[in-house]
mmCIF file of C-alpha atoms in Angstrom:
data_model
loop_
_atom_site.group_PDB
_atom_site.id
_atom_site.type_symbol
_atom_site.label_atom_id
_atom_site.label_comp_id
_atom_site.label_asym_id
_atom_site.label_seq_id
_atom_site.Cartn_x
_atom_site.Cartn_y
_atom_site.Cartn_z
ATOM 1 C CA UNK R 273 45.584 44.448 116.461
ATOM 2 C CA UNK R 274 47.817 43.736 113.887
ATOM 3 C CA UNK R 275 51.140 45.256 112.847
ATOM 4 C CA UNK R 276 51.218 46.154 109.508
ATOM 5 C CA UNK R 277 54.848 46.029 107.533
ATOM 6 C CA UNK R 278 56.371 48.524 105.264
ATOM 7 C CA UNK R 279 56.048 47.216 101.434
ATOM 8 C CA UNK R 280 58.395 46.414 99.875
ATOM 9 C CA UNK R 281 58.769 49.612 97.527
ATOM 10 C CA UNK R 282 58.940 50.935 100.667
ATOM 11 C CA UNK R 283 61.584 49.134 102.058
ATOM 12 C CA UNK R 284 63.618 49.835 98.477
ATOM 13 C CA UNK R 285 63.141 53.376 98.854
ATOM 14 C CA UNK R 286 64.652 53.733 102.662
ATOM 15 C CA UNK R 287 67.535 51.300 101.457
ATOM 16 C CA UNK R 288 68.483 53.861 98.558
ATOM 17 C CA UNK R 289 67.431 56.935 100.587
ATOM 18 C CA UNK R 290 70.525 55.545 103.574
ATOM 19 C CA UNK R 291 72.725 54.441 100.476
ATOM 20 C CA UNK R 292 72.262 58.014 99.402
ATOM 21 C CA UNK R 293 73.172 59.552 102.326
ATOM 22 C CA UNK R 294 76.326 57.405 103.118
ATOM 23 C CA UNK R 295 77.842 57.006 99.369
ATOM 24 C CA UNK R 296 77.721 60.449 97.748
ATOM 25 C CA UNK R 297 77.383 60.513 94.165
ATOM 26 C CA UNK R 298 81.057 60.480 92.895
ATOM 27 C CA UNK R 299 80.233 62.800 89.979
ATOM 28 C CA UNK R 300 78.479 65.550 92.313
ATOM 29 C CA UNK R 301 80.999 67.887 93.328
ATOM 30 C CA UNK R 302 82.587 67.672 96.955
ATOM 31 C CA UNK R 303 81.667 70.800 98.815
ATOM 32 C CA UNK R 304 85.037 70.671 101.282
ATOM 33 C CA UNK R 305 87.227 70.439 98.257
ATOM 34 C CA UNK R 306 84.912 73.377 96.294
ATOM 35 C CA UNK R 307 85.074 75.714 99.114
ATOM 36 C CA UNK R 308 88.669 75.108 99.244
ATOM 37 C CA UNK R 309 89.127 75.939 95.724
ATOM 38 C CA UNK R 310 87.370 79.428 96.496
ATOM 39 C CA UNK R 311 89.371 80.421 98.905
ATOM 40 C CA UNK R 312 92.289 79.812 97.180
ATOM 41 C CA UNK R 313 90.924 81.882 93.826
ATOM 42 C CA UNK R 314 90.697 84.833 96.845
ATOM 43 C CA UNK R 315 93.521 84.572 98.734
ATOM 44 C CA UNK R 316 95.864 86.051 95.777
ATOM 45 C CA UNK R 317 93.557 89.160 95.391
ATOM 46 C CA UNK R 318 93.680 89.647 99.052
ATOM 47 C CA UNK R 319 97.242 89.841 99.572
ATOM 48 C CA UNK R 320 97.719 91.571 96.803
ATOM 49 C CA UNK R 321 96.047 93.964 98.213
ATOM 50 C CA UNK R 322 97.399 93.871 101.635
ATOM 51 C CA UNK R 323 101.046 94.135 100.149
ATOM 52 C CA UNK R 324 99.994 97.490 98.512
ATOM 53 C CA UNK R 325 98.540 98.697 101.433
ATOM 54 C CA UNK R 326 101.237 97.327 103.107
ATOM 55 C CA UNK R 327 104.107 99.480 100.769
ATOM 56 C CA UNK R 328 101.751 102.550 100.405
ATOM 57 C CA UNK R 329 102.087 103.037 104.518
ATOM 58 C CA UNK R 330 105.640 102.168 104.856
ATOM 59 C CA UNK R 331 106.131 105.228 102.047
ATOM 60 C CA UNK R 332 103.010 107.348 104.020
ATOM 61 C CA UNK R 333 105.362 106.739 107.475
ATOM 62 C CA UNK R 334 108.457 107.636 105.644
ATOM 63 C CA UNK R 335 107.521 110.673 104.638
ATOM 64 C CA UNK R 336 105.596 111.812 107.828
ATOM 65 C CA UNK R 337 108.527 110.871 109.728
ATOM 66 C CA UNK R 338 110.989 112.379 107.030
ATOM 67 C CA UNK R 339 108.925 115.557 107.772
ATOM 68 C CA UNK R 340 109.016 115.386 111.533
ATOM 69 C CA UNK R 341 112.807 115.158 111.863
ATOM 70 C CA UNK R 342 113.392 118.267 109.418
ATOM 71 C CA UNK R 343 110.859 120.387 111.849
ATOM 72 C CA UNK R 344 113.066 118.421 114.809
ATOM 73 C CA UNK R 345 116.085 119.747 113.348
ATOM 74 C CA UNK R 346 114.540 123.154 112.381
ATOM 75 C CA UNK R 347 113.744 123.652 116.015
ATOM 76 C CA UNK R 348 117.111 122.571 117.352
ATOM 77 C CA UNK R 349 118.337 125.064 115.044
ATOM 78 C CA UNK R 350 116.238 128.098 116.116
ATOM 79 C CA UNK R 351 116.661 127.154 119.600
ATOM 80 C CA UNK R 352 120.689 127.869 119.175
ATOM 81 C CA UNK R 353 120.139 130.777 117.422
ATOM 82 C CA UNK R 354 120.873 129.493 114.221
ATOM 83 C CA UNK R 355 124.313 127.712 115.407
ATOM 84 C CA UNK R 356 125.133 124.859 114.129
ATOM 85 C CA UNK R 357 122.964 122.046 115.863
ATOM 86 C CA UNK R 358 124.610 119.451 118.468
ATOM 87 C CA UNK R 359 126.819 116.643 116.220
ATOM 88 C CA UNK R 360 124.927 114.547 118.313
ATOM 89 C CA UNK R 361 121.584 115.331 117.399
ATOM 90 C CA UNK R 362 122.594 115.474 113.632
ATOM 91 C CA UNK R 363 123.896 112.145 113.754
ATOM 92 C CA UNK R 364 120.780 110.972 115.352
ATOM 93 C CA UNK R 365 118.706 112.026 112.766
ATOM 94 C CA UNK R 366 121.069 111.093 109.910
ATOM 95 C CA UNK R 367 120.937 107.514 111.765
ATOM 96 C CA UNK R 368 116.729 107.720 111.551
ATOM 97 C CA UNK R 369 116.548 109.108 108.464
ATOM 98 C CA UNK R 370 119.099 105.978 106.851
ATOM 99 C CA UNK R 371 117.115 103.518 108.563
ATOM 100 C CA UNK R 372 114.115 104.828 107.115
ATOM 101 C CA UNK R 373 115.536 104.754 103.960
ATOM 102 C CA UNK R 374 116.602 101.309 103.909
ATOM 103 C CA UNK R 375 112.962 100.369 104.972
ATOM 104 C CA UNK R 376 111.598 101.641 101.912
ATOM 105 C CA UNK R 377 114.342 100.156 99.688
ATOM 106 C CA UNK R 378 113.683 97.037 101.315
ATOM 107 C CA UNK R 379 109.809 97.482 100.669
ATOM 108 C CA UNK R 380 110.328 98.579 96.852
ATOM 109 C CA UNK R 381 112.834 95.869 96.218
ATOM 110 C CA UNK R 382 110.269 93.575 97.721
ATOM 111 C CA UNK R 383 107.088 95.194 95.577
ATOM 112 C CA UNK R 384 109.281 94.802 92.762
ATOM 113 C CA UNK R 385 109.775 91.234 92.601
ATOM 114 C CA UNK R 386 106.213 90.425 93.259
ATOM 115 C CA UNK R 387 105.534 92.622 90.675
ATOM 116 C CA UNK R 388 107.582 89.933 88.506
ATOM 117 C CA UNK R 389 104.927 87.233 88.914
ATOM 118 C CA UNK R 390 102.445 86.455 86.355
ATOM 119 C CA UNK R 391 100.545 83.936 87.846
ATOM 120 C CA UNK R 392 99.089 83.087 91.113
ATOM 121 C CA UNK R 393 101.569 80.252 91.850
ATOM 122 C CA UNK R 394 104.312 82.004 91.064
ATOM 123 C CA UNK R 395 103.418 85.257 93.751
ATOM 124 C CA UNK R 396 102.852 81.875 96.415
ATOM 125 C CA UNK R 397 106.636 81.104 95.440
ATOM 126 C CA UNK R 398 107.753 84.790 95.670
ATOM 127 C CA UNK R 399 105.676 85.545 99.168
ATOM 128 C CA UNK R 400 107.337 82.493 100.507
ATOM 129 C CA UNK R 401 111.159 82.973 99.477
ATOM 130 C CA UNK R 402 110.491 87.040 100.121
ATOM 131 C CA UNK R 403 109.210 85.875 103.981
ATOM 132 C CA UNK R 404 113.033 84.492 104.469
ATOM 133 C CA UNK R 405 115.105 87.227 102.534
ATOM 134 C CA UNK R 406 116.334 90.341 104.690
ATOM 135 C CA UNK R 407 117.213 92.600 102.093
ATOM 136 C CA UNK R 408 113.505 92.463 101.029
ATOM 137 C CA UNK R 409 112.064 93.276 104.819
ATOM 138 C CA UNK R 410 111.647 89.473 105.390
ATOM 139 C CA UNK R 411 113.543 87.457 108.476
ATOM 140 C CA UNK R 412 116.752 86.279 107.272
ATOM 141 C CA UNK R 413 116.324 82.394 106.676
ATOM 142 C CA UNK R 414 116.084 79.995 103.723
ATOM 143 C CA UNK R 415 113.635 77.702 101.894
ATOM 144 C CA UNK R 416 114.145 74.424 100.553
ATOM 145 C CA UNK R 417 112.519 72.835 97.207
ATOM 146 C CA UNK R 418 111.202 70.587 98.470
ATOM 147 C CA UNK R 419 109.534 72.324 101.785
ATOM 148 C CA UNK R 420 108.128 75.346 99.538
ATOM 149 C CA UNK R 421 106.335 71.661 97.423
ATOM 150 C CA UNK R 422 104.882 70.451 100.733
ATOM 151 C CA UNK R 423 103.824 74.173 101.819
ATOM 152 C CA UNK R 424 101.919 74.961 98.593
ATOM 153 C CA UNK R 425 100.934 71.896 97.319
ATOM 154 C CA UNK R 426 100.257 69.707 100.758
ATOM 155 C CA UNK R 427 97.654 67.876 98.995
ATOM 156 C CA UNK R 428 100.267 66.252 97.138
ATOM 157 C CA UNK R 429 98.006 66.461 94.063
ATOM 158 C CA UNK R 430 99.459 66.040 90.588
ATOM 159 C CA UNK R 431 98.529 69.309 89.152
ATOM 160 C CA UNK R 432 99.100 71.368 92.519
ATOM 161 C CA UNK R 433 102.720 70.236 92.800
ATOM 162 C CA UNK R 434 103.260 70.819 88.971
ATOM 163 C CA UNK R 435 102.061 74.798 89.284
ATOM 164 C CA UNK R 436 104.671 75.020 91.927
ATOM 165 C CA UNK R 437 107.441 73.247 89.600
ATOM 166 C CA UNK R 438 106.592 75.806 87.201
ATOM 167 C CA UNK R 439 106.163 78.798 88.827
ATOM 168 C CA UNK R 440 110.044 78.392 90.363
ATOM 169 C CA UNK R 441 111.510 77.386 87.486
ATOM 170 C CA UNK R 442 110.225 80.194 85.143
ATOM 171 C CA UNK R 443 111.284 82.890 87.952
ATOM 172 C CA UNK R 444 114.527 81.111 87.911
ATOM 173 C CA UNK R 445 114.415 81.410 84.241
ATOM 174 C CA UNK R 446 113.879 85.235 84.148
ATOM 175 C CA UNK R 447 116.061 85.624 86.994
ATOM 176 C CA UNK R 448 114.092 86.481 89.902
ATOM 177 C CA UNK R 449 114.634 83.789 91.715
ATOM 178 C CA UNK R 450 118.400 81.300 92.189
ATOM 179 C CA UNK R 451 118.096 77.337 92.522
ATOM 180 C CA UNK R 452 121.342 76.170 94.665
ATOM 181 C CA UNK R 453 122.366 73.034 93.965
ATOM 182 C CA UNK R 454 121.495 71.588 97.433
ATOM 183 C CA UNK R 455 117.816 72.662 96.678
ATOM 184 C CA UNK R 456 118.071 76.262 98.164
ATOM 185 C CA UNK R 457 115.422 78.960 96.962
ATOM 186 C CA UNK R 458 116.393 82.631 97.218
ATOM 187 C CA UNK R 459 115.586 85.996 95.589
ATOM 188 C CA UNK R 460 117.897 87.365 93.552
ATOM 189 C CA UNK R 461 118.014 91.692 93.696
ATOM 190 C CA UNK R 462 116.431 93.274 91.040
ATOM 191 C CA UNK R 463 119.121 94.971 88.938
ATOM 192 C CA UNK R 464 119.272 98.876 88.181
ATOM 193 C CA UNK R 465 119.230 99.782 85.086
ATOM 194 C CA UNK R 466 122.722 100.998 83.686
ATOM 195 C CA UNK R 467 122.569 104.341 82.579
ATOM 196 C CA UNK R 468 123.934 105.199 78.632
ATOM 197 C CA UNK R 469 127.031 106.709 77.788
ATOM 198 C CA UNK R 470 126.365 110.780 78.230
ATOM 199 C CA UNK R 471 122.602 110.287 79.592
#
């Protein structure tokens, strides 16, 4: 019995089918780099989000625990018979109730200067200098120029790396952020308001 061969349409087919399959079209999209791009379009919303969260609970815990020491104290009091409570209870509280103070200072100073950024690269730049700045509720530290390029653009990609550029040098520009001259990022405090002559 015979074998019988594949034509040789047949044979052309299977060779572009394989070619297919190993040499992806160069104008069809690449899925990795797509899904990539998604995720990046949603990780801005998302921690947004989770830094509002984040500042509504800090407030929500101040006040609960705002309300717990004055009941504390209340207590203290009534226990004495209205005396004057212990000095070292008072300072104990007074200690809680500054520390809990600062925290939401540092949390509004911190929802303040994210609240400076207009576009997504520019809340990346402010997230990462914010992570390093203590008076913002971040662990004291620095970041470089050139280590916030390779941490937000790692691609290395042309456009990537010139969103960054922007985004530091505009919030440098309005003040939200100070270049060193040895490449140094940091936040710069947002500035109250002066109040008018007799207001």
């Amino acid at each position: 019995m015979s074998e019988r061969r594949p034509s040789r349409s047949t044979l052309n087919t299977l060779i572009r089918l394989g070619r297919a399959l190993t040499d992806p079209d160069p104008a069809a999209p690449d899925p990795v780099d797509a899904a990539r791009r998604a995720a990046g379009r949603l990780r801005d919303p998302v921690q947004d989000a989770a830094s509002r969260l984040k500042s509504g609970a800090l407030e929500w815990r101040a006040r609960v625990e705002d309300r717990a020491d004055q009941r504390l104290e209340r207590l203290i009091t009534e226990r004495r018979g209205g005396a004057p409570g212990d000095p070292a209870v008072t300072a104990a509280l007074a200690a809680r109730r500054a520390q809990r103070e600062a925290r939401l200072r540092q949390e509004q100073a911190r929802q303040a200067l994210l609240n400076r950024a207009q576009t997504p690269a520019q809340r990346q730049v402010l997230r990462a200098v914010l992570a390093v700045t203590a008076w913002a509720g971040g662990q004291a530290g620095q970041v470089r120029y050139t280590e916030l390029l390779d941490r937000l653009a790692p691609a290395g990609d042309a456009a990537g790396e010139m969103a960054v550029h922007r985004a530091i040098w505009s919030l440098a520009e309005a003040e939200v952020l100070a270049v060193s001259p040895h490449g140094v990022i940091s936040a710069t405090p947002p500035r109250t308001p002066l109040a008018l002559p007799g207001a």
